[in-house]
Coordinates of C-alpha atoms and ligand atoms in Angstrom, one line a residue:
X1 CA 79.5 94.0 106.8
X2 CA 79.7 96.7 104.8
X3 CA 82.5 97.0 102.8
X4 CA 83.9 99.8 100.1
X5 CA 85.6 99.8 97.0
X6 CA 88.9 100.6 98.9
X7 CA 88.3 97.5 101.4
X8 CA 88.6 94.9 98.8
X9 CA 84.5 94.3 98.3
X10 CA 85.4 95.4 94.7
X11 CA 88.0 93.1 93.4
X12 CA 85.6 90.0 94.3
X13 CA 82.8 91.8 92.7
X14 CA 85.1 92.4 89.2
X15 CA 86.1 88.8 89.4
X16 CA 82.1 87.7 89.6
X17 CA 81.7 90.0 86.6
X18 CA 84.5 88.5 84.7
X19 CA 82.4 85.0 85.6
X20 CA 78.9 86.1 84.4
X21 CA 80.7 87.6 81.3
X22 CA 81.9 83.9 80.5
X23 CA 78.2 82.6 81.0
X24 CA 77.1 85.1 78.6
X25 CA 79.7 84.4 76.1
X26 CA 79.5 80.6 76.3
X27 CA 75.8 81.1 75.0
X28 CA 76.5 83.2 72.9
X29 CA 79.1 80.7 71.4
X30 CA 76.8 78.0 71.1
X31 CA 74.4 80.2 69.1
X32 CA 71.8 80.9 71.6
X33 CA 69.2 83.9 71.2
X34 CA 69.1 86.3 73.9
X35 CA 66.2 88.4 75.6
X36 CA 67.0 91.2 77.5
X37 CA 65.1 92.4 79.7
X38 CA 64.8 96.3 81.7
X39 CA 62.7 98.5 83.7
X40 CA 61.7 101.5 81.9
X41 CA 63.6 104.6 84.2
X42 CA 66.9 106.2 82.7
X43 CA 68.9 103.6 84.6
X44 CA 67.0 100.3 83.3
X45 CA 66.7 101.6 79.7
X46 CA 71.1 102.3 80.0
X47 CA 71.4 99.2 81.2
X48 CA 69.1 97.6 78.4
X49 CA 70.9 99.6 75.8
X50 CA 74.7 98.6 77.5
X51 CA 73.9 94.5 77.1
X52 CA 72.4 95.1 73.7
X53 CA 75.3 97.0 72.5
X54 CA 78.0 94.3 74.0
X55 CA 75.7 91.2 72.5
X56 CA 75.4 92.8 68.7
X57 CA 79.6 93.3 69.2
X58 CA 79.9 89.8 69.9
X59 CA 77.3 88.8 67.0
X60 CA 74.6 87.2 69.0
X61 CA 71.2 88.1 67.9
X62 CA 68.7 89.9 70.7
X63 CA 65.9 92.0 71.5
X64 CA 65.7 94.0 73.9
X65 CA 62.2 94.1 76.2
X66 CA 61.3 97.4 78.4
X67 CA 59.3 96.0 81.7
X68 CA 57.2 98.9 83.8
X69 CA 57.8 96.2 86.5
X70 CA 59.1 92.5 87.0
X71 CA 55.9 89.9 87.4
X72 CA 54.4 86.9 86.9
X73 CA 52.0 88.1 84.2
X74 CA 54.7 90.3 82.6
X75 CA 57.5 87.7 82.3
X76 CA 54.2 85.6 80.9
X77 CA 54.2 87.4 77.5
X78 CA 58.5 88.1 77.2
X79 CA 59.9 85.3 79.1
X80 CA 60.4 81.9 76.7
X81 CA 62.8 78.7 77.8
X82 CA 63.9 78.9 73.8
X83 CA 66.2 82.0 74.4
X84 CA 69.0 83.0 77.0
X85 CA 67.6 85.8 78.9
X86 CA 69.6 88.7 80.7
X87 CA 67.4 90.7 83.4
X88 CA 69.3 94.0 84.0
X89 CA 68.4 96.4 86.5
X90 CA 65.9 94.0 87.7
X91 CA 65.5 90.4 88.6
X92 CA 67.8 90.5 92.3
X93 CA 64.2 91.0 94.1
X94 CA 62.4 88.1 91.7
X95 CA 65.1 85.2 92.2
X96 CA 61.8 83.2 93.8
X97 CA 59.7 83.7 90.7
X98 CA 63.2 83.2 88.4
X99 CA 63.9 80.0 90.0
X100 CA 60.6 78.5 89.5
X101 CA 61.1 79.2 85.5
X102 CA 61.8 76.7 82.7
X103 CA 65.3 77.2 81.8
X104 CA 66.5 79.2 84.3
X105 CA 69.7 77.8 84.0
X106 CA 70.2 80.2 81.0
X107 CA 68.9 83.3 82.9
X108 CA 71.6 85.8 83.9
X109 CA 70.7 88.5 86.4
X110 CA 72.6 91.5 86.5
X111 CA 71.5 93.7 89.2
X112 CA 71.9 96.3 91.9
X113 CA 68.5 96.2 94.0
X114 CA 68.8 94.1 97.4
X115 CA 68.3 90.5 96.5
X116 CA 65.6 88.1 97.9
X117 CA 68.6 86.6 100.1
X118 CA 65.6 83.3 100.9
X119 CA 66.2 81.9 97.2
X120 CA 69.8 82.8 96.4
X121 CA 70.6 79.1 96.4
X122 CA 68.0 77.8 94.5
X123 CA 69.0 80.1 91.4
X124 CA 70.7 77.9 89.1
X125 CA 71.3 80.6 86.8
X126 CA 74.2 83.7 86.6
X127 CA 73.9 86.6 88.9
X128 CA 75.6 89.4 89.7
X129 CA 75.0 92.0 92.6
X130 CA 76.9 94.3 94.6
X131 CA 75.1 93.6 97.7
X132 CA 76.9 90.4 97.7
X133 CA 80.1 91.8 98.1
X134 CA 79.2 94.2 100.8
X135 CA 78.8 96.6 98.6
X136 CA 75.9 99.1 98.3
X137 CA 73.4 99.2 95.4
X138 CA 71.9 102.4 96.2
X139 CA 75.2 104.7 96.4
X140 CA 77.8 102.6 95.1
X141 CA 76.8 101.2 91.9
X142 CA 73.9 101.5 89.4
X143 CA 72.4 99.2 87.1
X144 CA 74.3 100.4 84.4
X145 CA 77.0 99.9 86.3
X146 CA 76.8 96.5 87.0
X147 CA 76.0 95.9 82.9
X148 CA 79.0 98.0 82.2
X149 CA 81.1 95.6 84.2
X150 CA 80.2 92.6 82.3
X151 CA 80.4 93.9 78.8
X152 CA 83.9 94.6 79.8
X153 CA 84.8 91.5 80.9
X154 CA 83.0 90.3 77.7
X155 CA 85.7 92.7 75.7
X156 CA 87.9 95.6 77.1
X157 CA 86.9 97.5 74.2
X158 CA 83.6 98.0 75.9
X159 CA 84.9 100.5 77.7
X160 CA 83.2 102.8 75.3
X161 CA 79.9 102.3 77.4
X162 CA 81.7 104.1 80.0
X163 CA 79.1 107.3 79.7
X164 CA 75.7 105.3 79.8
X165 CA 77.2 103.6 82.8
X166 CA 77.2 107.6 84.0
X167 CA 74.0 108.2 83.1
X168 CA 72.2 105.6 84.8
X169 CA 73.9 106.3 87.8
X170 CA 72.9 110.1 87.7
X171 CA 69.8 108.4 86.6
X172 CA 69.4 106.6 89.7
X173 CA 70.2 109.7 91.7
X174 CA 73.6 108.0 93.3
X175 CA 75.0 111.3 93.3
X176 CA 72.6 112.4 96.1
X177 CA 75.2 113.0 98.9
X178 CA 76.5 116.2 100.5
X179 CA 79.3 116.8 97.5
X180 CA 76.8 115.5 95.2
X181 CA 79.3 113.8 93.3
X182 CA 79.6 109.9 92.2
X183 CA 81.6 107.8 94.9
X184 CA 82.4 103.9 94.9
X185 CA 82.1 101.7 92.0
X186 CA 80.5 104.9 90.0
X187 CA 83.9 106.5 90.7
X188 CA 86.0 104.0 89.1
X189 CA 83.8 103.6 85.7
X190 CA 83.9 107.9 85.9
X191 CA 87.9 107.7 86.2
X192 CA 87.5 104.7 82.9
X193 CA 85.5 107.3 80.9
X194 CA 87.8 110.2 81.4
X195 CA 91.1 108.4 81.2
X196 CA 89.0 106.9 77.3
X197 CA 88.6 110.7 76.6
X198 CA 84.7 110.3 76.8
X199 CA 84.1 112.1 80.0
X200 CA 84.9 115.5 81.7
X201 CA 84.3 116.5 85.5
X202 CA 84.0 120.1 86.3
X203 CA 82.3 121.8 89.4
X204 CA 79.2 124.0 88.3
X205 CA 75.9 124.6 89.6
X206 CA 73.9 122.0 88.9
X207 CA 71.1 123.4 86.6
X208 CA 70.4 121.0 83.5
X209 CA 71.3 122.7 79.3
X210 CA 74.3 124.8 81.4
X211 CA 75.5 125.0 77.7
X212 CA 71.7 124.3 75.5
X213 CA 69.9 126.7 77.2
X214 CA 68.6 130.2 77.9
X215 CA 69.5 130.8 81.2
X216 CA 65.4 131.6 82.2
X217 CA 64.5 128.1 80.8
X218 CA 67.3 126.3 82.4
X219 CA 66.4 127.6 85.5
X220 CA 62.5 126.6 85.0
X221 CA 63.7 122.8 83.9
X222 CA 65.0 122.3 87.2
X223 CA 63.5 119.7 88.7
X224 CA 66.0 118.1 91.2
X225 CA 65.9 120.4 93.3
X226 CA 62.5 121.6 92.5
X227 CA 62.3 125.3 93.0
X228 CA 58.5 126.6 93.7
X229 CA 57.5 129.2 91.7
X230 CA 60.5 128.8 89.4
X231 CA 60.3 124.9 88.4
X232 CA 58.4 124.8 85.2
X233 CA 57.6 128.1 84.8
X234 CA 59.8 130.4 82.8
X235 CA 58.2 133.9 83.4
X236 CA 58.6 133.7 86.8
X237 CA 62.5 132.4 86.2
X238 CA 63.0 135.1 83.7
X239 CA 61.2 137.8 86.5
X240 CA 63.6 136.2 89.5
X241 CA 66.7 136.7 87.0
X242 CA 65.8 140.7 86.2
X243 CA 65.2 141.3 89.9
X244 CA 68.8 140.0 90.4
X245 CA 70.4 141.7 88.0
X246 CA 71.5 139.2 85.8
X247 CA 70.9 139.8 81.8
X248 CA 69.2 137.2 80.0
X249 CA 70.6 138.6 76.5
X250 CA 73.8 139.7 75.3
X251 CA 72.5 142.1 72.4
X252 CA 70.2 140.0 70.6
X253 CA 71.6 136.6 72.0
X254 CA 70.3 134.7 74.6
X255 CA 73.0 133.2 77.6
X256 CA 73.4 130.6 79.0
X257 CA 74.7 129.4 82.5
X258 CA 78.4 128.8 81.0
X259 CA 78.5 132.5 79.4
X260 CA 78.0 133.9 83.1
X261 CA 80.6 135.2 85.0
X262 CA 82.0 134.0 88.0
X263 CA 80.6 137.0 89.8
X264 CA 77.1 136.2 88.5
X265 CA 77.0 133.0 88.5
X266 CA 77.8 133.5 92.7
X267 CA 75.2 136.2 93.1
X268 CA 72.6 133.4 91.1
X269 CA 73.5 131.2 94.0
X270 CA 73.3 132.9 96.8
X271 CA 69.8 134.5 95.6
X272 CA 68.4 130.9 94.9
X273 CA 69.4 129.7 98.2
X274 CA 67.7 132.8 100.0
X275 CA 64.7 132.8 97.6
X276 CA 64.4 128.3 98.2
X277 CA 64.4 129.0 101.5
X278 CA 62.0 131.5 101.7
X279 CA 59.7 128.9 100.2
X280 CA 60.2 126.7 103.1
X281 CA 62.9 124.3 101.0
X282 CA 65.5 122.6 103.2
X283 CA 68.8 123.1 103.4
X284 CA 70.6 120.0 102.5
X285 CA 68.2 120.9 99.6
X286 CA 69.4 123.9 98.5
X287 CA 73.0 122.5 99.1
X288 CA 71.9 120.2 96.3
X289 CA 71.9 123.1 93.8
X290 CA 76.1 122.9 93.2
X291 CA 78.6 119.3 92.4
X292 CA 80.1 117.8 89.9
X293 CA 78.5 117.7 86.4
X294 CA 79.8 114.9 84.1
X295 CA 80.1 116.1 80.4
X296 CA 80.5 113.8 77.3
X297 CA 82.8 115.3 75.5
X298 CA 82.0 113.2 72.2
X299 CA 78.2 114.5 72.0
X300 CA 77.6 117.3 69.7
X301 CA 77.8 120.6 72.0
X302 CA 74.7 122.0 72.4
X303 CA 72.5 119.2 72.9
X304 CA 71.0 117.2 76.2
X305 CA 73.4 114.5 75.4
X306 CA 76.3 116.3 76.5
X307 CA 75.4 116.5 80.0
X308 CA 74.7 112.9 81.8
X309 CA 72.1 114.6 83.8
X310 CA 69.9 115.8 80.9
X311 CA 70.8 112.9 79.2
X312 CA 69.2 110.8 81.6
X313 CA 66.2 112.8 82.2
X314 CA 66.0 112.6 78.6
X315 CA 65.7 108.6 78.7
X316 CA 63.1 109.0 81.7
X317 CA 61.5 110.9 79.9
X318 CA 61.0 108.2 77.2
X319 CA 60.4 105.4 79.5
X320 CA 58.1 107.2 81.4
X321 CA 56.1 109.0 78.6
X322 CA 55.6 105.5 76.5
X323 CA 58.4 105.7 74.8
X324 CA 60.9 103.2 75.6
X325 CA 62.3 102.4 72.5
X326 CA 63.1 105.9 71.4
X327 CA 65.1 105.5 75.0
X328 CA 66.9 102.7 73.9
X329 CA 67.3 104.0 70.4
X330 CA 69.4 107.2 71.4
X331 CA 71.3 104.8 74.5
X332 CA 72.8 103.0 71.5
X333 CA 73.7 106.0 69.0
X334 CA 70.8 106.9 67.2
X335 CA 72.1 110.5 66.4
X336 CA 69.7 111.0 63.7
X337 CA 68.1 114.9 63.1
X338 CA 64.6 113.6 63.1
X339 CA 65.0 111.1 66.6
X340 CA 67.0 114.4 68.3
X341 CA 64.0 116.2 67.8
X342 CA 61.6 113.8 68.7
X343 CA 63.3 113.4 72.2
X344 CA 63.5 117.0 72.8
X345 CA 59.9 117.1 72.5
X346 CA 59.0 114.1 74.7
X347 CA 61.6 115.6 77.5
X348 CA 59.3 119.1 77.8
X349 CA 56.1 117.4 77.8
X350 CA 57.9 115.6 80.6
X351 CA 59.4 118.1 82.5
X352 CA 56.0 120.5 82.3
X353 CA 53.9 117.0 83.7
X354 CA 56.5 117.2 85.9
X355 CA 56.1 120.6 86.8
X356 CA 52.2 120.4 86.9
X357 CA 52.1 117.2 89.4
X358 CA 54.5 118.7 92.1
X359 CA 52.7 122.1 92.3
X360 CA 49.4 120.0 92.3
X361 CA 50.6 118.1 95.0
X362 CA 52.6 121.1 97.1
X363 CA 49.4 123.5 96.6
X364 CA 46.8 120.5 98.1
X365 CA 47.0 120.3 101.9
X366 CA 44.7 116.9 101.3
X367 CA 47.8 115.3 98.9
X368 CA 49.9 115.4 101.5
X369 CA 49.9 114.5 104.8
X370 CA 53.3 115.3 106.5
X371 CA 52.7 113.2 109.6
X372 CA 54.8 113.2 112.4
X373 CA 57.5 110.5 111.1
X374 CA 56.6 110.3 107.5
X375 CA 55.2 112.1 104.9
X376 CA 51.8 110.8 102.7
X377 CA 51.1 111.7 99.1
X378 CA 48.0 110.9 98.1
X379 CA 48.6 111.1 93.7
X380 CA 45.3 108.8 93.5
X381 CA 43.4 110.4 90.1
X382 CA 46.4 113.1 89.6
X383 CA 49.8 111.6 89.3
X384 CA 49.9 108.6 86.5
X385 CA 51.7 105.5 87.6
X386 CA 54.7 106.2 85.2
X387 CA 55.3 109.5 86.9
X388 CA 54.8 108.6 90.3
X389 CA 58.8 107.3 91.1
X390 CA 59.9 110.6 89.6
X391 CA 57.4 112.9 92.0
X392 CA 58.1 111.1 94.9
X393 CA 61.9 111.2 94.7
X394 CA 61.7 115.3 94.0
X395 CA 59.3 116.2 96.9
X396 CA 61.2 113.5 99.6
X397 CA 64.0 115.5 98.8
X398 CA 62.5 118.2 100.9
X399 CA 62.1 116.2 104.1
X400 CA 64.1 115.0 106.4
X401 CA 62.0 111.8 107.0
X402 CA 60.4 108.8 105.2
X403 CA 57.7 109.3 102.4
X404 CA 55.4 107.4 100.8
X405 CA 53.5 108.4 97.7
X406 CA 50.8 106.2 95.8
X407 CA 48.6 106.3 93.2
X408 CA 46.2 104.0 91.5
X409 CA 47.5 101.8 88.5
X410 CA 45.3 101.0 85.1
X411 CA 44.2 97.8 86.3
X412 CA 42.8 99.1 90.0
X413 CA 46.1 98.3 91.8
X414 CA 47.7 100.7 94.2
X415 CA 51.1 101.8 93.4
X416 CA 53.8 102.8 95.8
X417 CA 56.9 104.4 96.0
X418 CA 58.7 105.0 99.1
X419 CA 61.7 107.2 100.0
X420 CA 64.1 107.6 102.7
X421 CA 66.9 110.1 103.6
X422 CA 70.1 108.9 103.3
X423 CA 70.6 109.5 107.3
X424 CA 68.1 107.4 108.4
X425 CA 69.1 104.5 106.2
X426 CA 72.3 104.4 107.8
X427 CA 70.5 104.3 111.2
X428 CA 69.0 101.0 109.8
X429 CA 65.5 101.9 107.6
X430 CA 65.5 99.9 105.0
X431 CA 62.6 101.3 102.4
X432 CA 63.5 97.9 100.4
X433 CA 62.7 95.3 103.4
X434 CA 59.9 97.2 104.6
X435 CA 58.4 97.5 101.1
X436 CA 58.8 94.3 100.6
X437 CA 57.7 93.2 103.9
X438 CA 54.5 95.2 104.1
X439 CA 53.4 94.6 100.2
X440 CA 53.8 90.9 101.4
X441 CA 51.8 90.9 104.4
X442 CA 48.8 92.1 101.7
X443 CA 49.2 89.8 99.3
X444 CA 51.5 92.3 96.7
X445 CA 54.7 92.6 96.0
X446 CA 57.8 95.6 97.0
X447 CA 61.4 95.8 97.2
X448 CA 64.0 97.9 96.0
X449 CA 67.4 100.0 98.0
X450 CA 67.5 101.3 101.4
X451 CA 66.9 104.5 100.0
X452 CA 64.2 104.3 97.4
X453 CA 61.6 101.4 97.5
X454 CA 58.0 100.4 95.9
X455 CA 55.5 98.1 95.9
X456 CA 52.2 96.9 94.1
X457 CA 49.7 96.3 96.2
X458 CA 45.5 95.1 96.1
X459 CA 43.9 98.8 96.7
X460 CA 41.9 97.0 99.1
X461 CA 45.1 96.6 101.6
X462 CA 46.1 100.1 101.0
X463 CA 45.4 101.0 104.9
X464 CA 46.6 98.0 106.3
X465 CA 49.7 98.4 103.4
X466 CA 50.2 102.0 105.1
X467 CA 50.0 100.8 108.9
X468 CA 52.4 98.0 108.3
X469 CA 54.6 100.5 107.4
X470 CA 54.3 103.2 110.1
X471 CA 54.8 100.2 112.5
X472 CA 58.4 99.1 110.6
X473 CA 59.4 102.9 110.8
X474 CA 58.2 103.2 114.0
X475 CA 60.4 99.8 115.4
X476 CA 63.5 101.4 113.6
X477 CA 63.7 104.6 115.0
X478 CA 63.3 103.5 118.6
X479 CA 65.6 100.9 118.2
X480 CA 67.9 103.1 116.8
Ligands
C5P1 O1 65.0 100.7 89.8 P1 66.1 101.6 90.1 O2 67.1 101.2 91.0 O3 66.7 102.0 88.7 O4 65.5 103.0 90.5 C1 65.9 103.7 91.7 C2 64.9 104.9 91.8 O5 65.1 105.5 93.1 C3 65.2 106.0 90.8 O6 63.9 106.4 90.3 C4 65.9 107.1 91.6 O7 65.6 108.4 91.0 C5 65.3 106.9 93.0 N1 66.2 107.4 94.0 C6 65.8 108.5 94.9 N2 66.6 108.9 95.9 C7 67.8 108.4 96.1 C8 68.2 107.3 95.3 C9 67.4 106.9 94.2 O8 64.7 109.0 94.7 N3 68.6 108.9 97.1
C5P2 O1 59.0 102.8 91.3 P1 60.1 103.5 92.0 O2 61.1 104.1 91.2 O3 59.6 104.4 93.1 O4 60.8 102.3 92.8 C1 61.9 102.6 93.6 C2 62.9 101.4 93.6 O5 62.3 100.3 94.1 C3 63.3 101.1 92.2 O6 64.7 100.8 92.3 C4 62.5 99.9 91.8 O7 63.1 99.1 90.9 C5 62.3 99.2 93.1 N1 61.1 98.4 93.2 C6 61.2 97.0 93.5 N2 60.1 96.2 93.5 C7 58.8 96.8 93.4 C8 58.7 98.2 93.2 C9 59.9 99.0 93.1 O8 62.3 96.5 93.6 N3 57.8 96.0 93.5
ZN3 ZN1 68.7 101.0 88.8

């Protein structure tokens, strides 16, 4: 059943986190060594930094280890029976391979993906997930979130970790609804970072460096929603904002989105709206372009940190460009001149890749197939693995039905990552089970939210992968 914060799911789900707090600290007591492991997006590298922060404050010495995915051969060269281990943003879909470690007793999963519901029993160590409370992983709760939860109930005074509990959940997209605001769990760590004087809620347009920013280049570092034309390209943004009427300069000083006026800052809406959809954008897409923008107000003004959106497109940026640990550097204080700078530099490179792949893909009628109930990208010698999660979630959010991008991996695999709109999940797709389902059925491996799913798969089972799926999709929607 599902069940809502309000409905009670929540209380049992805090109680559990008090629980897997105590497993934690009982290690810690008897002197154990902790790994902790994370996926390398904004949320995993939050999460990382949330558990490293709350073991150093209770004196236990760990390292923290950044995962592009959770396998067999990867746990071979991080995974070792001699330390307590702490998979964060990960491990829910792995309990199978988990189980079948050494010392898995002292393993403690802290999760929001849907578990592998086959070997929930037969993990002997801690785990915590909001799917086993009924409630939602996808909208309710990140896995920041869920870290956040335990370092609390490792010491109240954790609620300083409030923000990069934010972060990861704007990194994870949860916001994606039609007030594009964070509901649920999310909403009760927001309320604990505002009511700790860390966080402010205001309603803006949601264009990233509203305070950083010229108002040209904040428009061209848009990515969610991407805006053709606009989106990585700052002429063009600069052209579009003098055909409006709206100054870029006040005397010799550039603006930004919070110097404009409430008159301007409407006429910059509506035009983007009309201009999106003259580029064939969607509606719920354009919708997407106002909410609620979460500001932390201890960051220096000025920089990316101060806005939990920017912020965590600054740590995807890291993960996703090689370099994690800069990631997890800044998600545990790092403030230092020479680090700022080094992250600003990573986050452009990032957003013009970004930039490059989407119009590569949008301008290629053979990249992308959109098929009668689902779309196809094709990113196979264009769109690097680490890159591929991030394209895919920007272009779904211009269809109004399941897509699928891929792209080949180092090593000769095929990579997938698979996207649904939120309406069709509630009408019972599941990306997760039919990622994980499909990837199966050719010997690889998938899983993930209802939402937003991947998979690794053998290339050679790349059309059987894709016909699997069409079939799943196909079975949900007539049964629906
Ligand atoms: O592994 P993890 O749960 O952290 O990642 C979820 C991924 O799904 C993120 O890359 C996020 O941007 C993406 N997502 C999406 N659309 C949604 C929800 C999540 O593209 N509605
Ligand atoms: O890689 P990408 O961000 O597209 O993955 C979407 C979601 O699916 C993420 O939450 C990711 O952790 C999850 N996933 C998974 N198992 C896989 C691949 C992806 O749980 N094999
Ligand atoms: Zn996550």
């Amino acid at each position: 059943m599902r069940r809502t914060v309000e409905s009670g799911g929540f209380e049992e789900f805090l109680e559990s986190s008090r629980a897997v707090a105590e497993f934690i600290k009982e290690r810690a007591l008897e002197g154990w060594s902790f790994t902790v492991l994370c996926h390398l997006d904004a949320d995993g590298l939050s999460s990382g930094a949330i558990v490293g922060k709350a073991l150093m404050r209770l004196q236990a010495p760990f390292q923290i280890r950044v995962l592009k995915q959770l396998d067999e051969r990867s746990l071979k060269e991080v995974y070792t029976k001699d330390r307590a281990t702490v998979f964060v943003d990960m491990g829910s879909g792995s309990l199978n391979i988990l189980s079948s470690l050494e010392g898995a007793e002292n393993i403690a999963v802290l999760d929001h993906h849907q578990p592998l519901e086959t070997h929930l029993e037969e993990f002997k160590g801690a785990h915590l997930n909001p799917h086993l409370y009924g409630l939602n992983g996808s909208t309710d709760v990140s896995g920041s979130g869920v870290a956040y939860l335990v370092a609390k109930g490792l010491d109240p005074s954790n609620v300083d970790l409030s923000p990069l509990a934010v972060v990861g959940a704007i990194g994870d997209m949860q916001n994606r609804n039609d007030e594009m605001r964070l509901r649920g769990v999310n909403e009760v760590i927001v309320r604990e970072a505002v009511e700790s004087g860390l966080l402010k809620v205001e309603k803006d347009l949601l264009i990233p460096g509203r305070e950083t920013k010229p108002i040209h280049r904040a428009l061209a570092s848009t990515m969610t929603p991407f805006i053709p034309g606009i989106s990585g390209e700052e002429d063009k943004a600069l052209a579009f904002l003098s055909s409006i009427g709206i100054p870029v300069k006040d005397g010799d000083i550039w603006r930004t989105l919070a110097d404009l006026s409430e008159d301007e800052k409407r006429r910059l809406l509506d035009n983007l709206v009309a201009y999106m959809a003259s580029r064939g954008v969607a509606q719920a897409e354009t919708q997407r372009l106002v909410g609620e923008v979460y500001v932390l107000t201890r960051e220096q003004r000025f920089t990316p940190l101060r806005d939990c959106r920017e912020y965590a497109a600054l740590l995807n940026a890291c993960g996703r460009l090689g370099k994690p640990g800069l990631g997890i550097a800044v998600a545990m204080g790092d403030r230092r001149r020479r680090t700022l700078e080094e992250t600003a530099s990573v986050l452009n490179e990032y957003r013009g890749a970004l930039a490059r792949l989407i119009e590569g893909v949008i301008q290629n009628p053979s990249r992308l197939i959109d098929a009668e109930e689902i779309v196809i990208v094709n990113g196979v010698g264009l769109i690097p693995e680490n890159l591929l999660s991030t394209v895919a979630s920007i272009l779904s959010a211009n269809y109004p039905k399941p897509l699928i991008a891929f792209t080949e991996t180092e090593d000769g695999m095929v990579k997938v990552s698979a996207r649904a709109p939120k309406r069709l999940a509630e009408a019972g797709v599941n990306m997760g089970r039919i990622m994980a389902e499909a990837a199966e059925s050719v010997g690889g491996v998938g899983g993930g939210h209802d939402v937003a799913a991947g998979a690794l798969i053998p290339s050679t089972g790349r059309g059987d992968f894709l016909k699997r799926v069409m079939e799943f999709i196909g079975e949900t929607v007539a049964r629906g």
